[in-house]
């Protein structure tokens, strides 16, 4: 057989067609361009635009006024056209190590950065992301360490009567041998799903790195979907590519808490786990913290480690569920059984700060032991990644 | 503990901030809007734009002339402003069942559809996607059937000296019992990676649906990364969020073919597999078809089923690798061992059509048995999904 080679060039002409198509004739645009001193330049080719802005969580927040009051939104900054006609913005100062999100606003239209293929969906919004390494943010990177595997796993929930999807991280080395592992159940916030912690939460990277550094015990990490009406994350269920909704039924009405033993039973049946309270932790952010609180008090023999990350605390007065009845009594039972760790973390600007303060006062008044961690800032992913890096090393020690 | 409930409203104000931020004050835009007759309306709010176009693979292709010749690129169509100031385009005719990709071009700037959170990266380009159901395209949907699990699995390749990532689908029911499963190795094209087949290829949905319909045997599906220099897909390796490149070293130089037994050994060691030729298939698209051809002839006792989907055939004359030596002799050995299926598929407009015709002539001349499947169109994902749905039912029967 004769060797023929016209493959590469023709192939590249074909596939770049969609991307280029007479749009960017010249050299490709680099954006974000992270400089050595950790200042960052963003660029976009919008030749006919009158005004281009960037909005991102690395910019100072701005106050937005609505009919319901004032709140903080990510700031915005203007790009200016450089001598090649490309719009450009460079951060005034070096950025601290962190995973950042941003979008462009071109003539009042929000758009992704066409030069950056990395985007993460959070609830119903997609933003571009980039990472400034160093310090704690090195835990968010894929480093050259042994990696655990991340699986999208379908289980049947008899309580909810549907097949449901979750994300399961098994630590490096799980496949080899017969060792039994502890399990950490990690729950997302309102509007989130089983993809949230492994995407913006960087949970697999954080676990890989902490385990590789000997700072955390190898453990299985189970990231559930806390919206009890959903089979799976948007786009991954029989609803197809339907627009994601923030207002889902059966999120904070006791349904998910009630069905949680279905998850634990599945994991204990299908993975080599330590099948006892000593080998189980549960934590979650925001609504997931609320779920963790109510699940752990409902099943006081299930979890030895509990983490409330910027948690909602109490249900709506209108909600009727056996899960939320006899609160005082159930909490008393839970704390009488002395969980190894009951950890409450929140940012000093979080809108749930007062609710958490009230809850801590309640625990203090009753002499229930917990550990408290307070950070800067509000109800944001930066904090939840920090809390995860702080919480995981305390588990199963 | 008193029930307090200011959670939901405050939370929604916080999280929608990033998305809305004084951009879209009014009702949300629906796009794509798939009508009952399968015509589709696309909408975008670009209040200050002079010209808005859509480019997508549902539009007639257009000829693009370059210095290297003429080639087909996806077509474009103009949107017009409706009476609410929203730009709109409705397809002239109902669209056939298919998974489609598209982008907007706003004043010469390519942008995603801000109303559609569903996007897939292919090589270095991200496009929005939507699906028109019906016919074969129902196989591409997540239907209410038993689902297999999809895992991102790290394995060590002693041949390449690095840890590498692959995607492994295990069929529904794999976790239960001790049954051994056949394994189908499915390889991506140039610039692709271990995410390609499970994203644009819809491989997990196709397998779920064919297995549920009794048209395919339950099997393990292994989707490797065929770029031998890469640990993992862009964004998933120690390179971080680096821009993806089409021109990777060690892609068609024999390295991946040489290292392939590392993959098979890992899978046979860590999964309940049928560890023989009878229980193994290999196929791939474009460069992955080339890999499948050369791997299956290099290891003639490894695969009983071989699929070349729009395959490149022969290496560059400059490439030196033991893998590509003694072509005629190795092919003869492979066919003398009578593979159960040697399947060649290509579109009648594919730029590799002639290379495949030459290869078929060569096989014919030597009396080597293969099956041929010719489709419409060119070197596109539509064809590769079709080939997968055709190939899988023939395996392990």
mmCIF file of C-alpha atoms in Angstrom, chain A residues 13-14 16-23, chain B residues 51 53-66 69-78 103 105 110 349 380:
data_model
loop_
_atom_site.group_PDB
_atom_site.id
_atom_site.type_symbol
_atom_site.label_atom_id
_atom_site.label_comp_id
_atom_site.label_asym_id
_atom_site.label_seq_id
_atom_site.Cartn_x
_atom_site.Cartn_y
_atom_site.Cartn_z
ATOM 1 C CA UNK A 13 -8.813 23.488 6.505
ATOM 2 C CA UNK A 14 -12.046 21.634 7.145
ATOM 3 C CA UNK A 16 -10.976 25.420 11.325
ATOM 4 C CA UNK A 17 -13.672 26.526 8.905
ATOM 5 C CA UNK A 18 -16.305 26.725 11.571
ATOM 6 C CA UNK A 19 -14.101 28.691 13.900
ATOM 7 C CA UNK A 20 -12.503 31.105 11.508
ATOM 8 C CA UNK A 21 -14.821 31.571 8.599
ATOM 9 C CA UNK A 22 -13.472 34.915 7.535
ATOM 10 C CA UNK A 23 -13.722 36.248 11.053
ATOM 11 C CA UNK B 51 -25.629 43.061 11.558
ATOM 12 C CA UNK B 53 -25.751 36.339 11.527
ATOM 13 C CA UNK B 54 -26.018 32.738 12.532
ATOM 14 C CA UNK B 55 -23.619 30.075 11.320
ATOM 15 C CA UNK B 56 -24.426 26.430 11.829
ATOM 16 C CA UNK B 57 -24.294 22.982 10.363
ATOM 17 C CA UNK B 58 -28.024 23.011 9.569
ATOM 18 C CA UNK B 59 -27.470 25.728 6.964
ATOM 19 C CA UNK B 60 -26.324 24.916 3.416
ATOM 20 C CA UNK B 61 -22.542 24.877 3.287
ATOM 21 C CA UNK B 62 -20.728 27.671 1.532
ATOM 22 C CA UNK B 63 -17.558 27.505 -0.542
ATOM 23 C CA UNK B 64 -14.633 29.279 1.070
ATOM 24 C CA UNK B 65 -11.613 30.054 -1.085
ATOM 25 C CA UNK B 66 -8.173 30.095 0.464
ATOM 26 C CA UNK B 69 -7.889 25.808 -2.444
ATOM 27 C CA UNK B 70 -11.621 25.801 -2.017
ATOM 28 C CA UNK B 71 -13.418 24.058 0.802
ATOM 29 C CA UNK B 72 -16.867 23.758 2.361
ATOM 30 C CA UNK B 73 -17.678 25.717 5.469
ATOM 31 C CA UNK B 74 -20.935 25.895 7.402
ATOM 32 C CA UNK B 75 -23.333 28.392 5.910
ATOM 33 C CA UNK B 76 -24.554 31.626 7.446
ATOM 34 C CA UNK B 77 -27.907 33.400 7.540
ATOM 35 C CA UNK B 78 -28.967 36.893 8.574
ATOM 36 C CA UNK B 103 -22.782 30.236 16.740
ATOM 37 C CA UNK B 105 -21.777 36.454 14.428
ATOM 38 C CA UNK B 110 -18.332 35.291 16.731
ATOM 39 C CA UNK B 349 -18.181 14.005 0.042
ATOM 40 C CA UNK B 380 -18.511 15.551 10.003
#
